[in-house]
PDB file of C-alpha atoms in Angstrom:
ATOM      1  CA  GLY Z   1     -23.314  47.028 -53.017  1.00 63.00           C
ATOM      2  CA  GLN Z   2     -23.068  47.648 -56.757  1.00 70.00           C
ATOM      3  CA  TYR Z   3     -22.262  43.966 -57.450  1.00 68.00           C
ATOM      4  CA  ALA Z   4     -24.942  42.482 -55.132  1.00 72.00           C
ATOM      5  CA  ASN Z   5     -27.287  41.602 -57.995  1.00 77.00           C
ATOM      6  CA  SER Z   6     -24.629  40.579 -60.478  1.00 77.00           C
ATOM      7  CA  PRO Z   7     -25.751  37.328 -62.157  1.00 81.00           C
ATOM      8  CA  ILE Z   8     -22.214  35.955 -62.267  1.00 78.00           C
ATOM      9  CA  LEU Z   9     -21.519  36.626 -58.574  1.00 76.00           C
ATOM     10  CA  THR Z  10     -24.904  35.281 -57.407  1.00 78.00           C
ATOM     11  CA  THR Z  11     -24.331  32.109 -59.485  1.00 80.00           C
ATOM     12  CA  LEU Z  12     -20.877  31.699 -57.923  1.00 76.00           C
ATOM     13  CA  ASP Z  13     -22.320  32.305 -54.446  1.00 76.00           C
ATOM     14  CA  ASN Z  14     -25.067  29.701 -54.939  1.00 75.00           C
ATOM     15  CA  GLY Z  15     -22.552  27.249 -56.371  1.00 75.00           C
ATOM     16  CA  LEU Z  16     -20.232  27.665 -53.363  1.00 72.00           C
ATOM     17  CA  GLN Z  17     -23.147  27.188 -50.960  1.00 72.00           C
ATOM     18  CA  ASN Z  18     -24.104  23.948 -52.721  1.00 71.00           C
ATOM     19  CA  LEU Z  19     -20.471  22.841 -52.838  1.00 67.00           C
ATOM     20  CA  PHE Z  20     -19.932  23.290 -49.104  1.00 71.00           C
ATOM     21  CA  ASP Z  21     -23.390  22.193 -47.960  1.00 69.00           C
ATOM     22  CA  ASP Z  22     -22.828  19.156 -45.751  1.00 75.00           C
ATOM     23  CA  SER Z  23     -26.397  18.723 -44.484  1.00 78.00           C
ATOM     24  CA  GLY Z  24     -26.897  15.639 -46.673  1.00 80.00           C
ATOM     25  CA  PHE Z  25     -23.789  14.017 -45.220  1.00 82.00           C
ATOM     26  CA  ILE Z  26     -24.818  14.891 -41.664  1.00 85.00           C
ATOM     27  CA  ASN Z  27     -28.331  13.487 -42.178  1.00 87.00           C
ATOM     28  CA  GLU Z  28     -26.935  10.292 -43.701  1.00 88.00           C
ATOM     29  CA  TRP Z  29     -24.369   9.904 -40.918  1.00 88.00           C
ATOM     30  CA  TYR Z  30     -27.050  10.440 -38.276  1.00 89.00           C
ATOM     31  CA  SER Z  31     -29.321   7.748 -39.712  1.00 90.00           C
ATOM     32  CA  VAL Z  32     -26.628   5.172 -40.590  1.00 89.00           C
ATOM     33  CA  VAL Z  33     -24.297   5.575 -37.599  1.00 90.00           C
ATOM     34  CA  PHE Z  34     -25.481   7.803 -34.757  1.00 90.00           C
ATOM     35  CA  ASN Z  35     -29.144   6.806 -34.335  1.00 91.00           C
ATOM     36  CA  LEU Z  36     -29.199   3.287 -32.857  1.00 90.00           C
ATOM     37  CA  ALA Z  37     -32.804   2.756 -33.986  1.00 89.00           C
ATOM     38  CA  THR Z  38     -31.834   3.174 -37.666  1.00 91.00           C
ATOM     39  CA  ALA Z  39     -28.119   2.311 -37.705  1.00 91.00           C
ATOM     40  CA  THR Z  40     -26.988  -0.424 -40.076  1.00 88.00           C
ATOM     41  CA  GLY Z  41     -23.841  -2.487 -40.650  1.00 89.00           C
ATOM     42  CA  TYR Z  42     -20.903  -0.235 -39.894  1.00 91.00           C
ATOM     43  CA  GLY Z  43     -22.974   1.963 -37.571  1.00 92.00           C
ATOM     44  CA  LEU Z  44     -24.021  -1.050 -35.497  1.00 93.00           C
ATOM     45  CA  ASP Z  45     -20.392  -2.180 -35.332  1.00 93.00           C
ATOM     46  CA  ILE Z  46     -19.436   1.245 -33.954  1.00 93.00           C
ATOM     47  CA  TRP Z  47     -22.198   0.964 -31.338  1.00 93.00           C
ATOM     48  CA  GLY Z  48     -20.940  -2.536 -30.527  1.00 94.00           C
ATOM     49  CA  ASN Z  49     -17.454  -1.131 -29.875  1.00 94.00           C
ATOM     50  CA  ILE Z  50     -18.856   1.689 -27.726  1.00 93.00           C
ATOM     51  CA  LEU Z  51     -20.991  -0.705 -25.659  1.00 93.00           C
ATOM     52  CA  ASN Z  52     -18.322  -3.462 -25.639  1.00 93.00           C
ATOM     53  CA  ARG Z  53     -20.774  -5.984 -27.123  1.00 91.00           C
ATOM     54  CA  SER Z  54     -19.681  -8.257 -29.945  1.00 90.00           C
ATOM     55  CA  ARG Z  55     -21.930 -10.009 -32.447  1.00 90.00           C
ATOM     56  CA  GLU Z  56     -20.998 -13.423 -31.012  1.00 88.00           C
ATOM     57  CA  PHE Z  57     -23.034 -15.386 -28.432  1.00 81.00           C
ATOM     58  CA  THR Z  58     -22.832 -18.888 -27.010  1.00 80.00           C
ATOM     59  CA  TYR Z  59     -25.907 -20.798 -25.833  1.00 77.00           C
ATOM     60  CA  GLN Z  60     -25.830 -24.409 -24.648  1.00 79.00           C
ATOM     61  CA  GLY Z  61     -22.490 -25.021 -26.326  1.00 82.00           C
ATOM     62  CA  THR Z  62     -23.525 -23.545 -29.692  1.00 81.00           C
ATOM     63  CA  ARG Z  63     -21.862 -20.392 -30.950  1.00 85.00           C
ATOM     64  CA  TYR Z  64     -24.005 -17.837 -32.800  1.00 84.00           C
ATOM     65  CA  TYR Z  65     -22.807 -14.864 -34.834  1.00 88.00           C
ATOM     66  CA  LEU Z  66     -25.306 -12.069 -35.552  1.00 88.00           C
ATOM     67  CA  GLN Z  67     -24.354 -11.045 -39.059  1.00 89.00           C
ATOM     68  CA  GLY Z  68     -25.400 -12.094 -42.528  1.00 89.00           C
ATOM     69  CA  ALA Z  69     -28.151 -14.429 -43.679  1.00 91.00           C
ATOM     70  CA  GLN Z  70     -28.023 -17.836 -42.017  1.00 88.00           C
ATOM     71  CA  VAL Z  71     -30.066 -20.834 -40.921  1.00 87.00           C
ATOM     72  CA  ILE Z  72     -30.151 -21.387 -37.149  1.00 82.00           C
ATOM     73  CA  ASP Z  73     -31.992 -24.346 -35.604  1.00 78.00           C
ATOM     74  CA  GLY Z  74     -33.880 -24.874 -38.859  1.00 82.00           C
ATOM     75  CA  ILE Z  75     -35.067 -21.244 -39.025  1.00 83.00           C
ATOM     76  CA  SER Z  76     -33.879 -19.042 -41.914  1.00 90.00           C
ATOM     77  CA  PHE Z  77     -32.801 -15.540 -40.968  1.00 90.00           C
ATOM     78  CA  THR Z  78     -32.167 -12.809 -43.507  1.00 93.00           C
ATOM     79  CA  ALA Z  79     -29.260 -10.407 -43.110  1.00 92.00           C
ATOM     80  CA  GLU Z  80     -31.747  -7.678 -42.175  1.00 92.00           C
ATOM     81  CA  GLN Z  81     -33.266  -9.839 -39.422  1.00 91.00           C
ATOM     82  CA  MET Z  82     -29.800 -10.492 -38.018  1.00 91.00           C
ATOM     83  CA  GLU Z  83     -29.048  -6.741 -38.059  1.00 92.00           C
ATOM     84  CA  ASN Z  84     -32.330  -6.080 -36.222  1.00 90.00           C
ATOM     85  CA  LEU Z  85     -31.471  -8.751 -33.666  1.00 89.00           C
ATOM     86  CA  TYR Z  86     -28.050  -7.204 -33.105  1.00 92.00           C
ATOM     87  CA  ARG Z  87     -29.771  -3.813 -32.724  1.00 92.00           C
ATOM     88  CA  LYS Z  88     -31.918  -5.369 -29.950  1.00 88.00           C
ATOM     89  CA  VAL Z  89     -28.758  -6.659 -28.294  1.00 90.00           C
ATOM     90  CA  LEU Z  90     -27.216  -3.191 -28.352  1.00 92.00           C
ATOM     91  CA  GLN Z  91     -30.388  -1.529 -27.080  1.00 89.00           C
ATOM     92  CA  LEU Z  92     -30.664  -4.054 -24.262  1.00 87.00           C
ATOM     93  CA  THR Z  93     -27.011  -3.525 -23.345  1.00 88.00           C
ATOM     94  CA  ALA Z  94     -27.349   0.273 -23.392  1.00 88.00           C
ATOM     95  CA  MET Z  95     -30.512   0.159 -21.298  1.00 83.00           C
ATOM     96  CA  ARG Z  96     -28.814  -2.193 -18.857  1.00 82.00           C
ATOM     97  CA  TYR Z  97     -26.050   0.366 -18.348  1.00 84.00           C
ATOM     98  CA  ILE Z  98     -28.515   3.233 -17.942  1.00 82.00           C
ATOM     99  CA  GLY Z  99     -31.305   1.571 -15.906  1.00 78.00           C
ATOM    100  CA  ASN Z 100     -31.540   1.341 -12.132  1.00 82.00           C
ATOM    101  CA  ALA Z 101     -32.156  -2.476 -12.108  1.00 80.00           C
ATOM    102  CA  SER Z 102     -35.433  -2.303 -10.213  1.00 86.00           C
ATOM    103  CA  VAL Z 103     -38.150  -4.763 -11.234  1.00 88.00           C
ATOM    104  CA  ALA Z 104     -40.170  -1.877 -12.704  1.00 89.00           C
ATOM    105  CA  SER Z 105     -37.168  -0.709 -14.724  1.00 87.00           C
ATOM    106  CA  LEU Z 106     -36.395  -4.239 -15.927  1.00 89.00           C
ATOM    107  CA  ASN Z 107     -40.033  -4.697 -16.964  1.00 90.00           C
ATOM    108  CA  SER Z 108     -40.023  -1.540 -19.049  1.00 88.00           C
ATOM    109  CA  LEU Z 109     -36.657  -2.535 -20.526  1.00 86.00           C
ATOM    110  CA  ILE Z 110     -37.662  -5.997 -21.777  1.00 88.00           C
ATOM    111  CA  GLN Z 111     -41.141  -4.869 -22.815  1.00 90.00           C
ATOM    112  CA  PHE Z 112     -39.561  -2.139 -24.936  1.00 87.00           C
ATOM    113  CA  ILE Z 113     -37.061  -4.540 -26.518  1.00 85.00           C
ATOM    114  CA  PHE Z 114     -39.545  -7.353 -27.178  1.00 87.00           C
ATOM    115  CA  GLU Z 115     -42.691  -5.272 -27.822  1.00 86.00           C
ATOM    116  CA  GLU Z 116     -43.093  -6.673 -31.342  1.00 86.00           C
ATOM    117  CA  ASP Z 117     -42.569 -10.289 -30.270  1.00 86.00           C
ATOM    118  CA  GLY Z 118     -45.163 -10.742 -27.537  1.00 86.00           C
ATOM    119  CA  GLU Z 119     -45.843 -10.512 -23.828  1.00 90.00           C
ATOM    120  CA  CYS Z 120     -42.912 -10.637 -21.439  1.00 91.00           C
ATOM    121  CA  TYR Z 121     -42.255  -9.424 -17.947  1.00 92.00           C
ATOM    122  CA  CYS Z 122     -39.930  -9.634 -14.970  1.00 91.00           C
ATOM    123  CA  LEU Z 123     -41.174 -10.548 -11.508  1.00 91.00           C
ATOM    124  CA  GLU Z 124     -39.724 -10.952  -8.068  1.00 90.00           C
ATOM    125  CA  TYR Z 125     -39.783 -14.721  -7.689  1.00 84.00           C
ATOM    126  CA  SER Z 126     -38.522 -14.866  -4.109  1.00 86.00           C
ATOM    127  CA  PRO Z 127     -36.196 -12.720  -2.011  1.00 88.00           C
ATOM    128  CA  MET Z 128     -33.039 -12.023  -4.002  1.00 90.00           C
ATOM    129  CA  HIS Z 129     -34.372 -13.915  -7.039  1.00 93.00           C
ATOM    130  CA  ILE Z 130     -36.060 -12.532 -10.150  1.00 93.00           C
ATOM    131  CA  ARG Z 131     -37.582 -14.430 -13.033  1.00 94.00           C
ATOM    132  CA  TYR Z 132     -38.037 -13.338 -16.617  1.00 93.00           C
ATOM    133  CA  VAL Z 133     -41.197 -14.766 -18.183  1.00 93.00           C
ATOM    134  CA  PHE Z 134     -41.614 -14.831 -21.965  1.00 92.00           C
ATOM    135  CA  ARG Z 135     -45.123 -15.702 -23.194  1.00 89.00           C
ATOM    136  CA  PHE Z 136     -44.043 -16.148 -26.786  1.00 87.00           C
ATOM    137  CA  TYR Z 137     -41.849 -18.698 -28.498  1.00 85.00           C
ATOM    138  CA  MET Z 138     -38.186 -17.752 -28.303  1.00 85.00           C
ATOM    139  CA  ASN Z 139     -35.705 -19.539 -30.521  1.00 83.00           C
ATOM    140  CA  ASN Z 140     -32.271 -20.426 -29.193  1.00 84.00           C
ATOM    141  CA  ILE Z 141     -30.625 -17.315 -30.562  1.00 85.00           C
ATOM    142  CA  LEU Z 142     -33.038 -15.038 -28.654  1.00 85.00           C
ATOM    143  CA  LYS Z 143     -32.463 -17.121 -25.539  1.00 87.00           C
ATOM    144  CA  ALA Z 144     -28.716 -16.741 -26.046  1.00 85.00           C
ATOM    145  CA  VAL Z 145     -29.089 -12.967 -26.305  1.00 85.00           C
ATOM    146  CA  ILE Z 146     -31.192 -12.469 -23.180  1.00 86.00           C
ATOM    147  CA  GLU Z 147     -29.244 -14.935 -21.048  1.00 86.00           C
ATOM    148  CA  ASP Z 148     -25.857 -13.574 -22.131  1.00 84.00           C
ATOM    149  CA  ILE Z 149     -26.758  -9.964 -21.377  1.00 84.00           C
ATOM    150  CA  ASP Z 150     -28.707 -11.033 -18.246  1.00 83.00           C
ATOM    151  CA  PRO Z 151     -29.920  -7.685 -16.931  1.00 81.00           C
ATOM    152  CA  HIS Z 152     -30.367  -8.014 -13.166  1.00 82.00           C
ATOM    153  CA  PRO Z 153     -29.482  -6.221  -9.943  1.00 82.00           C
ATOM    154  CA  SER Z 154     -26.194  -7.063  -8.304  1.00 83.00           C
ATOM    155  CA  GLY Z 155     -26.329 -10.116  -6.056  1.00 87.00           C
ATOM    156  CA  VAL Z 156     -29.747 -11.214  -7.316  1.00 89.00           C
ATOM    157  CA  MET Z 157     -30.235 -14.628  -8.891  1.00 92.00           C
ATOM    158  CA  THR Z 158     -31.953 -14.729 -12.281  1.00 92.00           C
ATOM    159  CA  SER Z 159     -34.047 -17.467 -13.870  1.00 92.00           C
ATOM    160  CA  TYR Z 160     -35.966 -17.662 -17.139  1.00 92.00           C
ATOM    161  CA  GLU Z 161     -39.309 -19.138 -18.100  1.00 92.00           C
ATOM    162  CA  TYR Z 162     -39.914 -19.707 -21.800  1.00 89.00           C
ATOM    163  CA  LEU Z 163     -43.026 -20.823 -23.600  1.00 82.00           C
ATOM    164  CA  PRO Z 164     -42.344 -24.403 -24.759  1.00 77.00           C
ATOM    165  CA  SER Z 165     -42.770 -24.750 -28.514  1.00 68.00           C
ATOM    166  CA  SER Z 166     -44.101 -28.306 -28.569  1.00 66.00           C
ATOM    167  CA  THR Z 167     -46.823 -27.910 -25.937  1.00 62.00           C
ATOM    168  CA  TYR Z 168     -49.127 -25.475 -27.712  1.00 59.00           C
ATOM    169  CA  PHE Z 169     -50.962 -25.719 -31.006  1.00 60.00           C
ATOM    170  CA  GLY Z 170     -51.398 -22.709 -33.260  1.00 60.00           C
ATOM    171  CA  PHE Z 171     -49.547 -20.123 -35.240  1.00 61.00           C
ATOM    172  CA  ILE Z 172     -46.402 -18.412 -34.012  1.00 55.00           C
TER     173      ILE Z 172
END
């Protein structure tokens, strides 16, 4: 007790606490790797390994890779946009594994994933057939993502309805 207020010992104690404080590392690791909503680069690659989902997709014979800045079908994508698209892919894959594949569940899934893009929904088209309807313009890379992951109940046929880009006038 006689050394409790010693300036040298309290300075050493504070220095050791700062030296071994790993809260900054844990916070950084949580935001860059663990939290799928904020993960970047390496963190998204880890999530891709966990969910068994690569960055590569094929749509109508064209291969797409979701990393780095690139021009696809005449549209320029920044590296950040490609990371965000890959994040959507991982979220859609994770929700597909977790969900119960009912039409209500599929509706909430795609509306959550594409909430910033526009209106979309899933409906029961006929017995044992569901249709995804997207009321916003989807480029080929988004079509590749949704059709490759293809969330649907087992034994149910899936079809897609996209808004044609050339039919409507206005801003996208």
